[in-house]
PDB file of C-alpha atoms in Angstrom:
ATOM      1  CA  MET A   9     -29.367 -81.866  56.454  1.00  0.00           C
ATOM      2  CA  THR A  10     -29.339 -79.518  59.465  1.00  0.00           C
ATOM      3  CA  PRO A  11     -27.584 -81.151  62.606  1.00  0.00           C
ATOM      4  CA  GLN A  12     -30.063 -81.379  65.552  1.00  0.00           C
ATOM      5  CA  ILE A  13     -29.236 -80.598  69.071  1.00  0.00           C
ATOM      6  CA  SER A  14     -29.467 -84.347  69.932  1.00  0.00           C
ATOM      7  CA  ASP A  15     -26.709 -84.932  67.470  1.00  0.00           C
ATOM      8  CA  VAL A  16     -24.234 -82.764  68.976  1.00  0.00           C
ATOM      9  CA  LEU A  17     -21.858 -84.921  71.115  1.00  0.00           C
ATOM     10  CA  VAL A  18     -21.632 -83.178  74.684  1.00  0.00           C
ATOM     11  CA  PRO A  19     -18.386 -84.016  76.313  1.00  0.00           C
ATOM     12  CA  GLU A  20     -18.419 -86.075  79.591  1.00  0.00           C
ATOM     13  CA  THR A  21     -17.479 -84.047  82.848  1.00  0.00           C
ATOM     14  CA  PHE A  22     -15.368 -85.124  85.439  1.00  0.00           C
ATOM     15  CA  ARG A  23     -15.340 -83.211  88.783  1.00  0.00           C
ATOM     16  CA  PHE A  24     -11.823 -82.970  90.623  1.00  0.00           C
ATOM     17  CA  GLY A  25     -10.073 -81.454  93.420  1.00  0.00           C
ATOM     18  CA  TYR A  26      -6.889 -81.827  95.585  1.00  0.00           C
ATOM     19  CA  GLY A  27      -5.957 -83.125  99.046  1.00  0.00           C
ATOM     20  CA  ASP A  28      -2.648 -83.321 101.117  1.00  0.00           C
ATOM     21  CA  THR A  29      -1.477 -86.663 102.540  1.00  0.00           C
ATOM     22  CA  THR A  30       1.672 -88.079 103.958  1.00  0.00           C
ATOM     23  CA  LEU A  31       2.733 -89.314 100.409  1.00  0.00           C
ATOM     24  CA  GLY A  32       2.070 -85.959  98.707  1.00  0.00           C
ATOM     25  CA  THR A  33      -0.511 -83.872  96.921  1.00  0.00           C
ATOM     26  CA  ILE A  34      -3.465 -85.935  95.582  1.00  0.00           C
ATOM     27  CA  LEU A  35      -5.712 -85.274  92.661  1.00  0.00           C
ATOM     28  CA  VAL A  36      -9.124 -86.994  92.822  1.00  0.00           C
ATOM     29  CA  ALA A  37     -11.186 -86.913  89.651  1.00  0.00           C
ATOM     30  CA  GLU A  38     -14.915 -88.355  89.786  1.00  0.00           C
ATOM     31  CA  SER A  39     -17.436 -89.107  86.945  1.00  0.00           C
ATOM     32  CA  ALA A  40     -21.059 -89.649  87.514  1.00  0.00           C
ATOM     33  CA  HIS A  41     -20.203 -93.307  88.315  1.00  0.00           C
ATOM     34  CA  GLY A  42     -17.335 -92.917  90.714  1.00  0.00           C
ATOM     35  CA  VAL A  43     -13.596 -92.178  91.096  1.00  0.00           C
ATOM     36  CA  VAL A  44     -11.711 -92.292  87.523  1.00  0.00           C
ATOM     37  CA  ALA A  45      -8.398 -91.010  88.962  1.00  0.00           C
ATOM     38  CA  LEU A  46      -6.283 -90.666  92.021  1.00  0.00           C
ATOM     39  CA  PHE A  47      -3.141 -89.269  91.107  1.00  0.00           C
ATOM     40  CA  ILE A  48      -0.177 -88.630  93.566  1.00  0.00           C
ATOM     41  CA  GLY A  49       2.457 -86.156  92.952  1.00  0.00           C
ATOM     42  CA  ASP A  50       4.020 -82.944  94.373  1.00  0.00           C
ATOM     43  CA  VAL A  51       2.844 -80.122  92.042  1.00  0.00           C
ATOM     44  CA  ARG A  52      -1.012 -79.423  91.514  1.00  0.00           C
ATOM     45  CA  ALA A  53      -0.547 -77.939  87.960  1.00  0.00           C
ATOM     46  CA  LYS A  54       1.463 -81.076  86.973  1.00  0.00           C
ATOM     47  CA  LEU A  55      -1.410 -83.254  88.466  1.00  0.00           C
ATOM     48  CA  ARG A  56      -4.011 -81.258  86.387  1.00  0.00           C
ATOM     49  CA  GLY A  57      -1.778 -81.451  83.194  1.00  0.00           C
ATOM     50  CA  ASP A  58      -1.575 -85.538  83.755  1.00  0.00           C
ATOM     51  CA  LEU A  59      -5.540 -85.652  84.233  1.00  0.00           C
ATOM     52  CA  GLU A  60      -5.959 -83.848  81.056  1.00  0.00           C
ATOM     53  CA  ASP A  61      -3.557 -86.247  79.219  1.00  0.00           C
ATOM     54  CA  ALA A  62      -5.230 -89.044  80.381  1.00  0.00           C
ATOM     55  CA  PHE A  63      -8.713 -87.967  79.566  1.00  0.00           C
ATOM     56  CA  PRO A  64      -8.219 -85.351  76.580  1.00  0.00           C
ATOM     57  CA  ASN A  65     -12.033 -85.423  75.538  1.00  0.00           C
ATOM     58  CA  ILE A  66     -13.400 -84.774  79.036  1.00  0.00           C
ATOM     59  CA  GLU A  67     -14.601 -81.460  80.465  1.00  0.00           C
ATOM     60  CA  LEU A  68     -12.912 -80.889  83.789  1.00  0.00           C
ATOM     61  CA  VAL A  69     -14.523 -78.773  86.705  1.00  0.00           C
ATOM     62  CA  LEU A  70     -12.734 -77.893  89.760  1.00  0.00           C
ATOM     63  CA  ASP A  71     -15.121 -78.937  92.553  1.00  0.00           C
ATOM     64  CA  GLN A  72     -13.097 -78.593  95.730  1.00  0.00           C
ATOM     65  CA  GLU A  73     -16.300 -78.351  98.043  1.00  0.00           C
ATOM     66  CA  GLY A  74     -18.675 -80.591  96.234  1.00  0.00           C
ATOM     67  CA  LEU A  75     -16.147 -83.507  96.247  1.00  0.00           C
ATOM     68  CA  ALA A  76     -14.812 -82.729  99.906  1.00  0.00           C
ATOM     69  CA  GLN A  77     -16.208 -86.204 101.149  1.00  0.00           C
ATOM     70  CA  THR A  78     -14.548 -88.153  98.255  1.00  0.00           C
ATOM     71  CA  ILE A  79     -11.168 -86.432  98.811  1.00  0.00           C
ATOM     72  CA  ALA A  80     -11.474 -87.162 102.471  1.00  0.00           C
ATOM     73  CA  LYS A  81     -12.065 -90.769 101.919  1.00  0.00           C
ATOM     74  CA  ALA A  82      -8.859 -90.852  99.151  1.00  0.00           C
ATOM     75  CA  ARG A  83      -6.642 -89.107 101.646  1.00  0.00           C
ATOM     76  CA  ALA A  84      -7.536 -91.486 104.425  1.00  0.00           C
ATOM     77  CA  LEU A  85      -6.983 -94.406 101.772  1.00  0.00           C
ATOM     78  CA  VAL A  86      -3.500 -92.812 100.932  1.00  0.00           C
ATOM     79  CA  ASP A  87      -2.504 -92.225 104.519  1.00  0.00           C
ATOM     80  CA  ALA A  88      -3.606 -95.916 105.861  1.00  0.00           C
ATOM     81  CA  PRO A  89      -3.764 -98.107 102.678  1.00  0.00           C
ATOM     82  CA  HIS A  90      -4.262-101.079 104.928  1.00  0.00           C
ATOM     83  CA  CYS A  91      -7.483 -99.896 105.858  1.00  0.00           C
ATOM     84  CA  GLY A  92      -9.082-100.060 102.299  1.00  0.00           C
ATOM     85  CA  THR A  93     -11.875 -98.133 101.212  1.00  0.00           C
ATOM     86  CA  ASP A  94     -15.492 -97.931 100.078  1.00  0.00           C
ATOM     87  CA  LEU A  95     -14.659 -95.442  97.115  1.00  0.00           C
ATOM     88  CA  ALA A  96     -17.059 -96.121  94.266  1.00  0.00           C
ATOM     89  CA  LEU A  97     -14.439 -96.774  91.103  1.00  0.00           C
ATOM     90  CA  ASP A  98     -15.180 -96.103  87.496  1.00  0.00           C
ATOM     91  CA  MET A  99     -12.162 -97.967  85.991  1.00  0.00           C
ATOM     92  CA  ARG A 100     -11.763 -97.475  82.416  1.00  0.00           C
ATOM     93  CA  GLY A 101      -9.335 -99.414  80.269  1.00  0.00           C
ATOM     94  CA  SER A 102      -9.300-102.353  77.833  1.00  0.00           C
ATOM     95  CA  PRO A 103     -10.611-105.842  78.656  1.00  0.00           C
ATOM     96  CA  MET A 104      -7.158-106.966  79.485  1.00  0.00           C
ATOM     97  CA  GLU A 105      -6.401-103.959  81.678  1.00  0.00           C
ATOM     98  CA  MET A 106      -9.634-104.303  83.529  1.00  0.00           C
ATOM     99  CA  ALA A 107      -9.002-108.150  84.167  1.00  0.00           C
ATOM    100  CA  ILE A 108      -5.608-107.151  85.598  1.00  0.00           C
ATOM    101  CA  TRP A 109      -6.859-104.315  87.818  1.00  0.00           C
ATOM    102  CA  ASP A 110      -9.709-106.602  89.087  1.00  0.00           C
ATOM    103  CA  ALA A 111      -6.825-109.155  89.991  1.00  0.00           C
ATOM    104  CA  LEU A 112      -4.689-106.773  91.743  1.00  0.00           C
ATOM    105  CA  ARG A 113      -7.938-105.443  93.831  1.00  0.00           C
ATOM    106  CA  THR A 114      -7.893-109.072  95.151  1.00  0.00           C
ATOM    107  CA  ILE A 115      -4.484-108.900  96.701  1.00  0.00           C
ATOM    108  CA  PRO A 116      -4.644-108.472 100.467  1.00  0.00           C
ATOM    109  CA  SER A 117      -3.153-105.533 101.981  1.00  0.00           C
ATOM    110  CA  GLY A 118       0.209-106.487 103.751  1.00  0.00           C
ATOM    111  CA  GLU A 119       1.024-109.016 100.810  1.00  0.00           C
ATOM    112  CA  THR A 120       2.607-108.525  97.407  1.00  0.00           C
ATOM    113  CA  ARG A 121       2.585-110.472  94.090  1.00  0.00           C
ATOM    114  CA  PRO A 122       5.123-110.941  91.192  1.00  0.00           C
ATOM    115  CA  TYR A 123       3.767-109.623  87.779  1.00  0.00           C
ATOM    116  CA  GLY A 124       4.249-113.077  86.266  1.00  0.00           C
ATOM    117  CA  ALA A 125       2.277-114.603  89.059  1.00  0.00           C
ATOM    118  CA  ILE A 126      -0.507-112.465  88.413  1.00  0.00           C
ATOM    119  CA  ALA A 127      -0.372-113.049  84.690  1.00  0.00           C
ATOM    120  CA  ARG A 128      -0.671-116.886  85.184  1.00  0.00           C
ATOM    121  CA  ASP A 129      -3.653-116.467  87.446  1.00  0.00           C
ATOM    122  CA  LEU A 130      -5.645-114.180  85.038  1.00  0.00           C
ATOM    123  CA  PRO A 131      -8.538-115.936  83.133  1.00  0.00           C
ATOM    124  CA  ILE A 132      -7.196-114.543  79.969  1.00  0.00           C
ATOM    125  CA  MET A 133      -3.777-114.990  78.302  1.00  0.00           C
ATOM    126  CA  ALA A 134      -1.365-112.466  79.702  1.00  0.00           C
ATOM    127  CA  THR A 135       2.319-111.948  80.295  1.00  0.00           C
ATOM    128  CA  ALA A 136       4.092-110.196  83.048  1.00  0.00           C
ATOM    129  CA  GLN A 137       4.838-107.312  80.750  1.00  0.00           C
ATOM    130  CA  ASP A 138       1.091-107.136  80.111  1.00  0.00           C
ATOM    131  CA  VAL A 139       0.582-106.750  83.776  1.00  0.00           C
ATOM    132  CA  GLY A 140       3.617-104.099  84.180  1.00  0.00           C
ATOM    133  CA  ALA A 141       1.930-102.051  81.225  1.00  0.00           C
ATOM    134  CA  ALA A 142      -1.800-102.164  82.862  1.00  0.00           C
ATOM    135  CA  CYS A 143       0.001-100.936  86.467  1.00  0.00           C
ATOM    136  CA  ALA A 144       1.526 -98.167  84.439  1.00  0.00           C
ATOM    137  CA  ALA A 145      -1.975 -97.384  82.684  1.00  0.00           C
ATOM    138  CA  ASN A 146      -3.571 -97.513  86.109  1.00  0.00           C
ATOM    139  CA  ARG A 147      -5.224 -94.143  86.957  1.00  0.00           C
ATOM    140  CA  ILE A 148      -6.489 -94.985  90.381  1.00  0.00           C
ATOM    141  CA  ALA A 149      -3.518 -95.066  92.814  1.00  0.00           C
ATOM    142  CA  ILE A 150      -3.780 -97.247  95.865  1.00  0.00           C
ATOM    143  CA  ALA A 151      -7.409 -98.331  95.268  1.00  0.00           C
ATOM    144  CA  VAL A 152      -6.094-100.355  92.296  1.00  0.00           C
ATOM    145  CA  PRO A 153      -3.067-101.305  94.189  1.00  0.00           C
ATOM    146  CA  CYS A 154      -0.371-101.638  91.746  1.00  0.00           C
ATOM    147  CA  HIS A 155       2.097-100.834  94.553  1.00  0.00           C
ATOM    148  CA  ARG A 156       1.619-104.547  95.730  1.00  0.00           C
ATOM    149  CA  VAL A 157       3.161-105.931  92.402  1.00  0.00           C
ATOM    150  CA  VAL A 158       6.796-106.681  92.566  1.00  0.00           C
ATOM    151  CA  LYS A 159       9.443-108.236  90.542  1.00  0.00           C
ATOM    152  CA  SER A 160       9.806-112.267  90.742  1.00  0.00           C
ATOM    153  CA  ASP A 161      12.715-111.852  93.329  1.00  0.00           C
ATOM    154  CA  GLY A 162      10.522-109.601  95.650  1.00  0.00           C
ATOM    155  CA  SER A 163      12.386-106.376  94.732  1.00  0.00           C
ATOM    156  CA  ILE A 164      10.336-103.282  93.878  1.00  0.00           C
ATOM    157  CA  SER A 165      10.503-102.019  90.588  1.00  0.00           C
ATOM    158  CA  GLY A 166       8.855 -99.051  88.683  1.00  0.00           C
ATOM    159  CA  TYR A 167       5.553 -97.252  89.992  1.00  0.00           C
ATOM    160  CA  ARG A 168       3.703 -94.506  88.158  1.00  0.00           C
ATOM    161  CA  TRP A 169       3.869 -92.108  91.115  1.00  0.00           C
ATOM    162  CA  GLY A 170       7.598 -92.925  91.850  1.00  0.00           C
ATOM    163  CA  VAL A 171       9.346 -95.822  93.292  1.00  0.00           C
ATOM    164  CA  GLN A 172       9.837 -94.160  96.612  1.00  0.00           C
ATOM    165  CA  ARG A 173       6.110 -93.775  97.020  1.00  0.00           C
ATOM    166  CA  LYS A 174       5.871 -97.516  96.133  1.00  0.00           C
ATOM    167  CA  ARG A 175       8.283 -98.473  98.716  1.00  0.00           C
ATOM    168  CA  ARG A 176       6.544 -96.334 101.618  1.00  0.00           C
ATOM    169  CA  LEU A 177       2.928 -97.816 100.493  1.00  0.00           C
ATOM    170  CA  ILE A 178       4.628-101.210 100.806  1.00  0.00           C
ATOM    171  CA  ASN A 179       6.222-100.596 104.087  1.00  0.00           C
ATOM    172  CA  MET A 180       2.902 -98.908 105.619  1.00  0.00           C
ATOM    173  CA  GLU A 181       0.877-102.185 104.790  1.00  0.00           C
ATOM    174  CA  GLY A 182       3.374-104.027 106.756  1.00  0.00           C
ATOM    175  CA  VAL A 183       5.066-106.035 104.125  1.00  0.00           C
ATOM    176  CA  ALA A 184       8.592-107.341 105.154  1.00  0.00           C
TER     177      ALA A 184
END
C-alpha cells in the first residue's frame, strides 16, 4: 500500500525568539496554543539547545519580529514577576506535573510554599520529591512560579535557572 500524504506526520512547529531582562537572556517559544517555553540563561546558543532537548520532535522557527509582543510580555513578567501576566500558556506534562504546575500558579506573588505542603494540598497523591521533580521539569519560568517553592525550613533550594535567579525573584516579589 502506498502511503498517502495524509499518512505522513508533519512535525509541530514552535516559533521562538529572545529578549534581554534584568535576570539574563530569555528564550520564549510559542505553539499555536500559547507559550510552551520561557527559559532564562546567559547564552542564546545554550538556550536554543535546551529548547531542542526539551522538544526533540518539534520544528523550531526563529521569529523575533512575529513574537515581539509575546517577548515583551515575557520580559515584563521576568522584570516584575509580582505584576503577573496574561500570557497564554501551553503547559505540557504528565497528569501529575500538570496538577503540580496548576497548584504553583495559585501561590500569590510575595508568598512561598514548602514542597511538602504543595504535595499535601494536591487532589492526587504526591510527595515533596514529586513536587521537586515537576519544578525541575517546568519549561515556563516565572509564569509557572517554581521560584515560590522552598524547603520546609523556608530556605532556598535548587532552581532550573539557577539558585541566584530564584533568590532574586523571591526578593523582587518582596518575600522576607
